[in-house]
Short mmCIF file of C-alpha atoms in Angstrom, two decimals:
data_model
loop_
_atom_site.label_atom_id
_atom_site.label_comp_id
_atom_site.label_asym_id
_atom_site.label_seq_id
_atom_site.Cartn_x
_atom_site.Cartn_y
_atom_site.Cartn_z
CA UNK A 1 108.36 125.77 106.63
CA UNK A 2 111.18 125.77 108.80
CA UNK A 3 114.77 124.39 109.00
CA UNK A 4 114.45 122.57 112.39
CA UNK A 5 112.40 120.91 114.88
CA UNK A 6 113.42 118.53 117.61
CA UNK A 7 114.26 115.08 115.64
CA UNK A 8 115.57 117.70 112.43
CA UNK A 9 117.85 120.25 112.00
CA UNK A 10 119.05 121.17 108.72
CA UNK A 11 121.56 123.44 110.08
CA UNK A 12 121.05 125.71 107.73
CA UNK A 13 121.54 123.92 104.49
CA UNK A 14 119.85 125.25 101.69
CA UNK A 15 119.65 122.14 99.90
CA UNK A 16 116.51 120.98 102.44
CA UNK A 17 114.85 117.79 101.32
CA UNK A 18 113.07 116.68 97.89
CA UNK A 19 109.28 116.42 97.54
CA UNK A 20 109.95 112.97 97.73
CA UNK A 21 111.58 111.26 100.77
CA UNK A 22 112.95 107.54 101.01
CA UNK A 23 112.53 106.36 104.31
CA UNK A 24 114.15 102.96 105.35
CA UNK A 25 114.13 102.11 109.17
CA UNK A 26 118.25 101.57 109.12
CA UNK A 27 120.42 104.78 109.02
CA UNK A 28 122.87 102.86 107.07
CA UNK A 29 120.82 102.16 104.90
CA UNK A 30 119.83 105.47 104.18
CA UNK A 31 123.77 106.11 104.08
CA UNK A 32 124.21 103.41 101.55
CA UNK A 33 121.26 104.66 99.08
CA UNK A 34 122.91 108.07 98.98
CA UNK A 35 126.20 107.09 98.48
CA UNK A 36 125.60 104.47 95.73
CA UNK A 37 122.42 106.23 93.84
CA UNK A 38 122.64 110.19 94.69
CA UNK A 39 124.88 112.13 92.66
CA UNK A 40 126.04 115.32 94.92
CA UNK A 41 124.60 113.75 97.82
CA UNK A 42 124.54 115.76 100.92
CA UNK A 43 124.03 115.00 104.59
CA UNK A 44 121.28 117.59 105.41
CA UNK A 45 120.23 116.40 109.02
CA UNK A 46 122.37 114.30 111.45
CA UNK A 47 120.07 114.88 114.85
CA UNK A 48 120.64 111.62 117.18
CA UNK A 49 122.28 109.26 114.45
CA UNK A 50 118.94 109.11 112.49
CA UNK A 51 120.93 110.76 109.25
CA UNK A 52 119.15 112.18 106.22
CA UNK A 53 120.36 112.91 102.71
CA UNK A 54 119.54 115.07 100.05
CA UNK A 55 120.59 114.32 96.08
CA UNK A 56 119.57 113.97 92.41
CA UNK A 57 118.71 111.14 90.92
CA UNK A 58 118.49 111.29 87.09
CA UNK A 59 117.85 115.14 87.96
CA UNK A 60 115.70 114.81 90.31
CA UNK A 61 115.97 116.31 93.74
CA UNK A 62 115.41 113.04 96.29
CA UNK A 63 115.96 112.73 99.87
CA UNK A 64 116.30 109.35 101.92
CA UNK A 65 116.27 109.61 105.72
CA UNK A 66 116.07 107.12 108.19
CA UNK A 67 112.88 106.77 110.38
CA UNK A 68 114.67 103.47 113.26
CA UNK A 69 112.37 101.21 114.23
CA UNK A 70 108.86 101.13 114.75
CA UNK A 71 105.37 102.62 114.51
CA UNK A 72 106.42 105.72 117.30
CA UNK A 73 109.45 106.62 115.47
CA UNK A 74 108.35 106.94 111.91
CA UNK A 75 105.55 108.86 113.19
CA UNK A 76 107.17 111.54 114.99
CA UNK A 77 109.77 111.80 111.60
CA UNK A 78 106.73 111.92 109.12
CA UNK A 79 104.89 114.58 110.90
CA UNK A 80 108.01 116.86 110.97
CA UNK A 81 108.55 116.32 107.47
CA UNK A 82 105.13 116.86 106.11
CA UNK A 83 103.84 119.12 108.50
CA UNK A 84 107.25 121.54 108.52
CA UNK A 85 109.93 120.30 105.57
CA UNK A 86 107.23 120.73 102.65
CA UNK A 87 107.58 117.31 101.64
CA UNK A 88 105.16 115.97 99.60
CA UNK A 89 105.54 111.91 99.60
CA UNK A 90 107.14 109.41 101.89
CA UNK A 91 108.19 105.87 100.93
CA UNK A 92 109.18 103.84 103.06
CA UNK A 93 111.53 100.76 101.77
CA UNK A 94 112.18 98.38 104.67
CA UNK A 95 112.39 94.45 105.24
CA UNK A 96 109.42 92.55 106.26
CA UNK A 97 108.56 89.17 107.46
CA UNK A 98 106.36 87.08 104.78
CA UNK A 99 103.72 85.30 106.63
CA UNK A 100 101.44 84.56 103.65
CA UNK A 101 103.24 81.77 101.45
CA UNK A 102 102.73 82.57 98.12
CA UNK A 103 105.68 85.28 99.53
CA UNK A 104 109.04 84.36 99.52
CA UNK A 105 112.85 85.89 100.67
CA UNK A 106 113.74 88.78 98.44
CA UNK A 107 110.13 89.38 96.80
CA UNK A 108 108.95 93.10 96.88
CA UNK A 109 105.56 93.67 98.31
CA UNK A 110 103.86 96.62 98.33
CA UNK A 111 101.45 97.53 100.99
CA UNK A 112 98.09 99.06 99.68
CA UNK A 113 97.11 98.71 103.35
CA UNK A 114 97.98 98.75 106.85
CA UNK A 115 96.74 96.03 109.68
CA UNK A 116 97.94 96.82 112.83
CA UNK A 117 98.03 95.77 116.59
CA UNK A 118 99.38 99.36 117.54
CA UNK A 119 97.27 101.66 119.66
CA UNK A 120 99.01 104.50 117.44
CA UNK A 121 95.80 105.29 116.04
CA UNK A 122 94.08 105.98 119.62
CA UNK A 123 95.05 109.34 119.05
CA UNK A 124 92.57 110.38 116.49
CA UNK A 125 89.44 109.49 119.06
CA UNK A 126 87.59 107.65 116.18
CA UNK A 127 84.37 106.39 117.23
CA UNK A 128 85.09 103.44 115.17
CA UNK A 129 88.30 101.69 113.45
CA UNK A 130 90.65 103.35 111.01
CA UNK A 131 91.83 101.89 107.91
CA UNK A 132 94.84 102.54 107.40
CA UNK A 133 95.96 102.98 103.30
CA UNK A 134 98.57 104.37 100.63
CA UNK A 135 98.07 107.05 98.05
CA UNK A 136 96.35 105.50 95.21
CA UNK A 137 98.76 107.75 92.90
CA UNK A 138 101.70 106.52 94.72
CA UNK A 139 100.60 102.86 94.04
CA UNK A 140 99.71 103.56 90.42
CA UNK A 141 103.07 104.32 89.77
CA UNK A 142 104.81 101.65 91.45
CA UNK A 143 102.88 98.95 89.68
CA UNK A 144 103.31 100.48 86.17
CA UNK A 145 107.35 101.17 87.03
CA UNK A 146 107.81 97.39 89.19
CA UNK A 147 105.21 95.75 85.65
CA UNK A 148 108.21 97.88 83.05
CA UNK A 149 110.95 96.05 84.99
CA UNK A 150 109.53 92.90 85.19
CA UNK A 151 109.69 92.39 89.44
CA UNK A 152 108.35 90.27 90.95
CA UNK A 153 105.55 92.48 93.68
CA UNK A 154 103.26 91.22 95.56
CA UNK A 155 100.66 94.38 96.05
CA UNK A 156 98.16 94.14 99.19
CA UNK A 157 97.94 94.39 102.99
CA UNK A 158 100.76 94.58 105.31
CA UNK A 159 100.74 93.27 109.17
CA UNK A 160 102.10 96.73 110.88
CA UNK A 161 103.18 95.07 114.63
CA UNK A 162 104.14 96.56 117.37
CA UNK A 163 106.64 93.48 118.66
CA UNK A 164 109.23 92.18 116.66
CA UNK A 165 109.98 88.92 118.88
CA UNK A 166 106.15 88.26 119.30
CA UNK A 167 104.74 84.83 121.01
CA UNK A 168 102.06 84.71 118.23
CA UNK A 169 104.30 83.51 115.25
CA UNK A 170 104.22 81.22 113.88
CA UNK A 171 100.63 80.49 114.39
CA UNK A 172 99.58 83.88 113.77
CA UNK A 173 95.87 84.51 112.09
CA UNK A 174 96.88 87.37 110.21
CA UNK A 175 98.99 85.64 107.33
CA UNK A 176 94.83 83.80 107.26
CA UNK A 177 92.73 86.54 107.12
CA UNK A 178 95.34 87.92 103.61
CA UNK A 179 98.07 90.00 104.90
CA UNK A 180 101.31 89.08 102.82
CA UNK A 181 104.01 90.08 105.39
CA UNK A 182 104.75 91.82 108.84
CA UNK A 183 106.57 94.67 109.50
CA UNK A 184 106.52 97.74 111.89
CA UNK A 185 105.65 101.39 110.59
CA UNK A 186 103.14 101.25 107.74
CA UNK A 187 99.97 101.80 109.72
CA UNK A 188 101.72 105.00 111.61
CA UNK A 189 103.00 106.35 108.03
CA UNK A 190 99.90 105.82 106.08
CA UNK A 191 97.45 107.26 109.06
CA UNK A 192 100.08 110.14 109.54
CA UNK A 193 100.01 111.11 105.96
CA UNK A 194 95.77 110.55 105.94
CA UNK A 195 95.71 113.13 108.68
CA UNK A 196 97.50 115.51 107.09
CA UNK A 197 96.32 114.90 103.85
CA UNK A 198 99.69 113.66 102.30
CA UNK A 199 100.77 111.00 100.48
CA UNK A 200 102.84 107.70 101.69
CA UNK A 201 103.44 104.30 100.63
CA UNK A 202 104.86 101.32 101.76
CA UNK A 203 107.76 98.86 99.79
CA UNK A 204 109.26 96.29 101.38
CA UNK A 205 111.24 93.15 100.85
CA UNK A 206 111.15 90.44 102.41
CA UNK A 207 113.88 89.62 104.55
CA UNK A 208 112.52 86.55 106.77
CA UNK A 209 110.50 83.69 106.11
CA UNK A 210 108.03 83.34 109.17
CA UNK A 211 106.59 79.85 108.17
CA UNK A 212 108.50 76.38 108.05
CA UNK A 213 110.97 76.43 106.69
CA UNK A 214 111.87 79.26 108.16
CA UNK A 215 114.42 81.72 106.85
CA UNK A 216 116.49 84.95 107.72
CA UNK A 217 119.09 87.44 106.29
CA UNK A 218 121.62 88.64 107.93
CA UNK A 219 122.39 92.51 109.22
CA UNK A 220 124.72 93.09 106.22
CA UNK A 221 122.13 91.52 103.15
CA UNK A 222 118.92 93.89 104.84
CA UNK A 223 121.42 97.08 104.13
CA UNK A 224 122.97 96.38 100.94
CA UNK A 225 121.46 94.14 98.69
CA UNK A 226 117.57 95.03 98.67
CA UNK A 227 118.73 97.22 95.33
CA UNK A 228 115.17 96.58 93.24
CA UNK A 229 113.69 97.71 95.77
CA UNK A 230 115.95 101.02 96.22
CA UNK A 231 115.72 101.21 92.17
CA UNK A 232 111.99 100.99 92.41
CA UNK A 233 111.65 103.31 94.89
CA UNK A 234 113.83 105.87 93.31
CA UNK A 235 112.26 105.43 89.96
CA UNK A 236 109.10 106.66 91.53
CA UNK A 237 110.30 109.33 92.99
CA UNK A 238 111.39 110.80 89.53
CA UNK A 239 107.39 110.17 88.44
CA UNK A 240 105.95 111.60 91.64
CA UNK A 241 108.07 115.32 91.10
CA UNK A 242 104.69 115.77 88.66
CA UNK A 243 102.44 115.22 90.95
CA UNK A 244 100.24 118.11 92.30
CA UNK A 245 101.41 120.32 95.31
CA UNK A 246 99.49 119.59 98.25
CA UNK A 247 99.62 121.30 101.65
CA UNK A 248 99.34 119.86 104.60
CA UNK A 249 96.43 120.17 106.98
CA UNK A 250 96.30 121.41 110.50
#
């Protein structure tokens, strides 16, 4: 445990973060969960913009922190906070691209795994391919809490690119071969947390339409009106501050 590393600083704050940690890409939108969910809030790290709160929510200690964009950056903010924050579980709740069309703008899906065309997982020196997943506990949850308040989720794999403006859309093969929607740090969170023996998961909604016709939200709508899946994710948190204590690997 400690109170900083080079992308954290808690300055010492006491407070620290939850076992729990919401992680959306957009530090805005981190601000905006904390303000509108959190009751005593507090800004506990504020190194290079990438701002992280801790709260309660129904009386449960929760932290949401951004983790920007892409697979790099939610991996180097993962490993701090597993491997030096003590926290436990890491949701991510972004916005995601549907490419499968049984999807559509403002459905939740949930990523039980992780494609990828990132050569983040290079670093492991696997004589083979890694498949990427989330925590099975992690999922559990989320089904029973999203089934309870009647959302609509989509549960399976995600597309984790490394190129947001990519040549390959719309004719893409991966919306073919099942994945539901494309986005850009599942596969780093979900192998980070397998290394380390932690637990992660994936929510996302889906912002953009990547097949005819297609369709986009604005800057404004990706920040402040995914709520469900903020409620979702939040719910979960309160269910996951049972879960056992685990501690991560070297």
């Amino acid at each position: 445990m400690t109170n900083k590393t080079p992308h954290i600083d808690l300055k010492g704050n006491e407070l620290g973060f939850g076992k729990t940690v919401l992680m959306p890409g957009d530090p805005l939108r981190a601000k905006y969960i904390a303000e509108n969910f959190l009751t005593d809030a507090v800004l506990v790290n504020g190194v290079r913009g990438v701002n992280g709160y801790t709260g309660y929510y129904k009386g449960v200690k929760v932290s949401v922190m951004a983790s920007g964009m892409g697979m790099p950056s939610i991996g180097i903010y993962s490993y701090e906070l597993y491997k030096y924050f003590g926290v436990q579980n890491i949701i991510r709740i972004g916005s995601a691209g549907a490419i499968n069309e049984n999807v559509k703008v403002r459905d939740i899906v949930i990523g039980m795994g992780a494609c990828t065309n990132s050569n983040f997982l290079s670093q492991y020196n696997m004589n083979g391919t890694i498949a990427p997943i989330c925590n099975f506990e992690l999922l559990e949850t989320a089904k029973k809490i999203s089934d309870q308040k009647g959302l609509n989720v989509h549960i399976g794999n995600l597309y984790s690119s490394d190129t947001f403006y990519d040549d390959s859309f719309p004719s893409s093969n991966w919306g073919k071969i099942g994945c539901l929607a494309v986005e850009m740090e599942a596969a780093a969170l979900y192998s980070t947390a397998m290394r380390y023996g932690m637990r992660a998961m994936a929510i996302c909604t889906i912002s953009d339409i990547l097949y005819p016709p297609f369709t986009a939200l604005d800057a404004d709508s990706r920040e402040k009106t995914f709520t469900q899946m903020m409620e979702l994710a939040l719910d979960c948190a309160v269910e996951y501050e049972n879960l056992p204590i685990l501690k991560a690997k070297d």
